[in-house]
Short mmCIF file of C-alpha atoms in Angstrom, two decimals:
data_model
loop_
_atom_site.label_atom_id
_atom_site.label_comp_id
_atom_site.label_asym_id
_atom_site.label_seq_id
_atom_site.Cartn_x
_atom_site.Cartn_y
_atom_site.Cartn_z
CA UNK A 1 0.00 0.00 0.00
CA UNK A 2 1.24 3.59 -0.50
CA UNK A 3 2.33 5.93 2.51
CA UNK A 4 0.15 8.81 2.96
CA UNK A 5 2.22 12.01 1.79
CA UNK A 6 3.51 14.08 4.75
CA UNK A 7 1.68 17.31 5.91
CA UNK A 8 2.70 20.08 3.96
CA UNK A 9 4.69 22.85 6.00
CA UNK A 10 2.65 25.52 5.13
CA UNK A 11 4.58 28.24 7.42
CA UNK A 12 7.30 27.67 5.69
CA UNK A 13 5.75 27.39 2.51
CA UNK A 14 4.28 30.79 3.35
CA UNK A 15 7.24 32.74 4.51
CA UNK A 16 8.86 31.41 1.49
CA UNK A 17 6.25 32.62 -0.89
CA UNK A 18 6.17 36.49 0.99
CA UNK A 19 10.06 36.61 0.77
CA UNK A 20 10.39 35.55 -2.87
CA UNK A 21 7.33 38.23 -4.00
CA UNK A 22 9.43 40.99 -2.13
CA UNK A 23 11.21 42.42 -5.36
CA UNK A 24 7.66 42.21 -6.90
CA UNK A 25 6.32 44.44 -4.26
CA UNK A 26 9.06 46.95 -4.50
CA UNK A 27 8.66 47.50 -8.47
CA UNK A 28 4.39 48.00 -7.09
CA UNK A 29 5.38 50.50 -4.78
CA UNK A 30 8.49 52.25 -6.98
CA UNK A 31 5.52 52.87 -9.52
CA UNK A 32 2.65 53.72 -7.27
CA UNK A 33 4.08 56.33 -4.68
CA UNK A 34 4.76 59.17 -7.30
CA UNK A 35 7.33 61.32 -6.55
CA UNK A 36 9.88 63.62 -8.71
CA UNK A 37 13.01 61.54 -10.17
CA UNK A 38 15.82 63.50 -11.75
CA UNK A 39 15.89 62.38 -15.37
CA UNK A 40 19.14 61.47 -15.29
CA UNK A 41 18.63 59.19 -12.36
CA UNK A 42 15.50 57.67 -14.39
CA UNK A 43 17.84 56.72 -17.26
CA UNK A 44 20.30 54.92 -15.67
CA UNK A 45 17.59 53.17 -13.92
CA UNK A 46 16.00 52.13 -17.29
CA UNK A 47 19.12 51.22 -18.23
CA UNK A 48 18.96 48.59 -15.76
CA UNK A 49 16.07 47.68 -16.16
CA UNK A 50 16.86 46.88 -19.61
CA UNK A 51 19.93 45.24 -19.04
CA UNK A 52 17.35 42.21 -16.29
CA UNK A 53 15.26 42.55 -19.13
CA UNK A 54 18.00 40.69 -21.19
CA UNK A 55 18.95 38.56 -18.68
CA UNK A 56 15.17 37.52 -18.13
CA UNK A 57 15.17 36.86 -21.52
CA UNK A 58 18.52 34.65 -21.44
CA UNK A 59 17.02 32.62 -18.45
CA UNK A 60 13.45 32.11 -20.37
CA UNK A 61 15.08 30.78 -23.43
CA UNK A 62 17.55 28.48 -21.51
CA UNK A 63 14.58 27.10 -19.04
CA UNK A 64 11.73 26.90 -21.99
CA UNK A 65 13.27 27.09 -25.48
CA UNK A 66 16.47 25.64 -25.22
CA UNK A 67 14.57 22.00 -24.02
CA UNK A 68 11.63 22.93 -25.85
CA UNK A 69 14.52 22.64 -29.40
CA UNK A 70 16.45 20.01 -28.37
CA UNK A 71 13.51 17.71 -27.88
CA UNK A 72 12.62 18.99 -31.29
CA UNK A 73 15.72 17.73 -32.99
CA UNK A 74 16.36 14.54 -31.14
CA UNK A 75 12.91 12.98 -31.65
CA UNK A 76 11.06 14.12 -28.39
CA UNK A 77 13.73 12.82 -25.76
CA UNK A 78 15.76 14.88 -23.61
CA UNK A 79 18.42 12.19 -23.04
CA UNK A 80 21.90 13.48 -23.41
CA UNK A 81 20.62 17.64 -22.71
CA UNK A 82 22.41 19.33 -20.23
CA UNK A 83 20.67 21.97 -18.11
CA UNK A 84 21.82 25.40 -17.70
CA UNK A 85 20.65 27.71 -14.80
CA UNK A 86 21.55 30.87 -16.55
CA UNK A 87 22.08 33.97 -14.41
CA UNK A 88 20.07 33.33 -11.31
CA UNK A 89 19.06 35.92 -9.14
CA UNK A 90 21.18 39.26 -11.46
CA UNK A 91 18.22 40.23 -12.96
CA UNK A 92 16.35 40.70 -9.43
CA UNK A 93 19.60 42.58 -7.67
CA UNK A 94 19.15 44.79 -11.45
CA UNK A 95 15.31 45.50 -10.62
CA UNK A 96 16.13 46.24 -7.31
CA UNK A 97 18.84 48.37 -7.92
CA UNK A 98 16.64 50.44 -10.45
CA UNK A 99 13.46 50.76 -8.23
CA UNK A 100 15.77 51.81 -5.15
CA UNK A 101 17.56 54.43 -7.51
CA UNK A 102 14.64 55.99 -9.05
CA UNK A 103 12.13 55.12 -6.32
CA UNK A 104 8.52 56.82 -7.40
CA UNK A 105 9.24 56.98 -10.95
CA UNK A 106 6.38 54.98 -13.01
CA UNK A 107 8.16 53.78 -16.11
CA UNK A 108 10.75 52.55 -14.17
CA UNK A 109 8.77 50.24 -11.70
CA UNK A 110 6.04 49.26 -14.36
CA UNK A 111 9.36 47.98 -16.30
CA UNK A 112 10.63 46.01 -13.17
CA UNK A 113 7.89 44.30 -12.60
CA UNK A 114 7.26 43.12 -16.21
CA UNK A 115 11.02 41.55 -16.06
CA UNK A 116 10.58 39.89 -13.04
CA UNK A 117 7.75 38.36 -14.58
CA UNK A 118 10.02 37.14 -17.08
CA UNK A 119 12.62 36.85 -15.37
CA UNK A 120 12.77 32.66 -14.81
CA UNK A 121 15.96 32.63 -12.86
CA UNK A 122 14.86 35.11 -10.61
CA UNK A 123 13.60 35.08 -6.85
CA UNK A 124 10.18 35.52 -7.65
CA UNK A 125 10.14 32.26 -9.38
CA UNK A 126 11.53 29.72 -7.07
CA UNK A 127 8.61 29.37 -5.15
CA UNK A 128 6.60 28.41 -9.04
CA UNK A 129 9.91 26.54 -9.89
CA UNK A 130 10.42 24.65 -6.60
CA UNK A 131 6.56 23.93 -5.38
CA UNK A 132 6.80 20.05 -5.89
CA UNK A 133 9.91 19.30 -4.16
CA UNK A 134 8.64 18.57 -0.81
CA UNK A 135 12.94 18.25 0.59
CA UNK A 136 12.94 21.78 -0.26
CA UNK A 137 9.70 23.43 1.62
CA UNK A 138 8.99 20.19 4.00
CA UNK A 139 11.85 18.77 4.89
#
């Protein structure tokens, strides 16, 4: 007969999920409290926003399009592919870094947040990523 599956932690489960959606939060707030940003200080925030925008982009195609063509080519297996992580976690320290710098400018948080939705490698995704792997949140 099969073992019931252990209780779920859920307090850990839900500290986990409130510290990963912190950066998420902080792109909300950099675009909702309005305040003036020198324009200069606005660029080289959208500069870095641009620059986790690439690396989000670079993380999405290793996690979902680099399998997706492999398994393509080699006739639906993914014997033989080798993983790549990508840059985990630059992209979020680059949002961060912008919405700190030009904290109350809109453009710059809206940006944020839509690369850390893209953004595969970064901290708002492990708890989507990791979710199933009960020696991670239950152990």
């Amino acid at each position: 007969m099969d073992e019931p599956a252990p209780p779920k932690n859920i307090l850990r489960r839900t500290i986990g999920v409130a510290l990963c959606s912190l950066p998420l939060w902080l792109a909300v707030a950099c675009a909702v409290w309005r305040r003036p940003v020198p324009g200069p200080i606005v660029r080289v925030a959208m500069v870095l926003v641009v620059l986790s925008g690439l690396v989000g982009c670079l993380n999405m195609h290793l996690l979902f399009v680099k399998p997706w063509l492999y398994r393509r080519r080699h006739g639906g297996s993914l014997e033989g592919f080798r993983f790549v992580s990508g840059l985990p976690v630059v992209g979020t320290l680059l949002q961060a870094g912008a919405c700190f710098m030009a904290f109350g400018s809109v453009p710059v948080g809206v940006c944020a947040l839509l690369t850390a939705l893209i953004d595969t490698c970064g901290v708002p995704w492990i708890p989507v990523l990791t979710w199933k792997d009960s020696s991670f949140w239950d152990a």
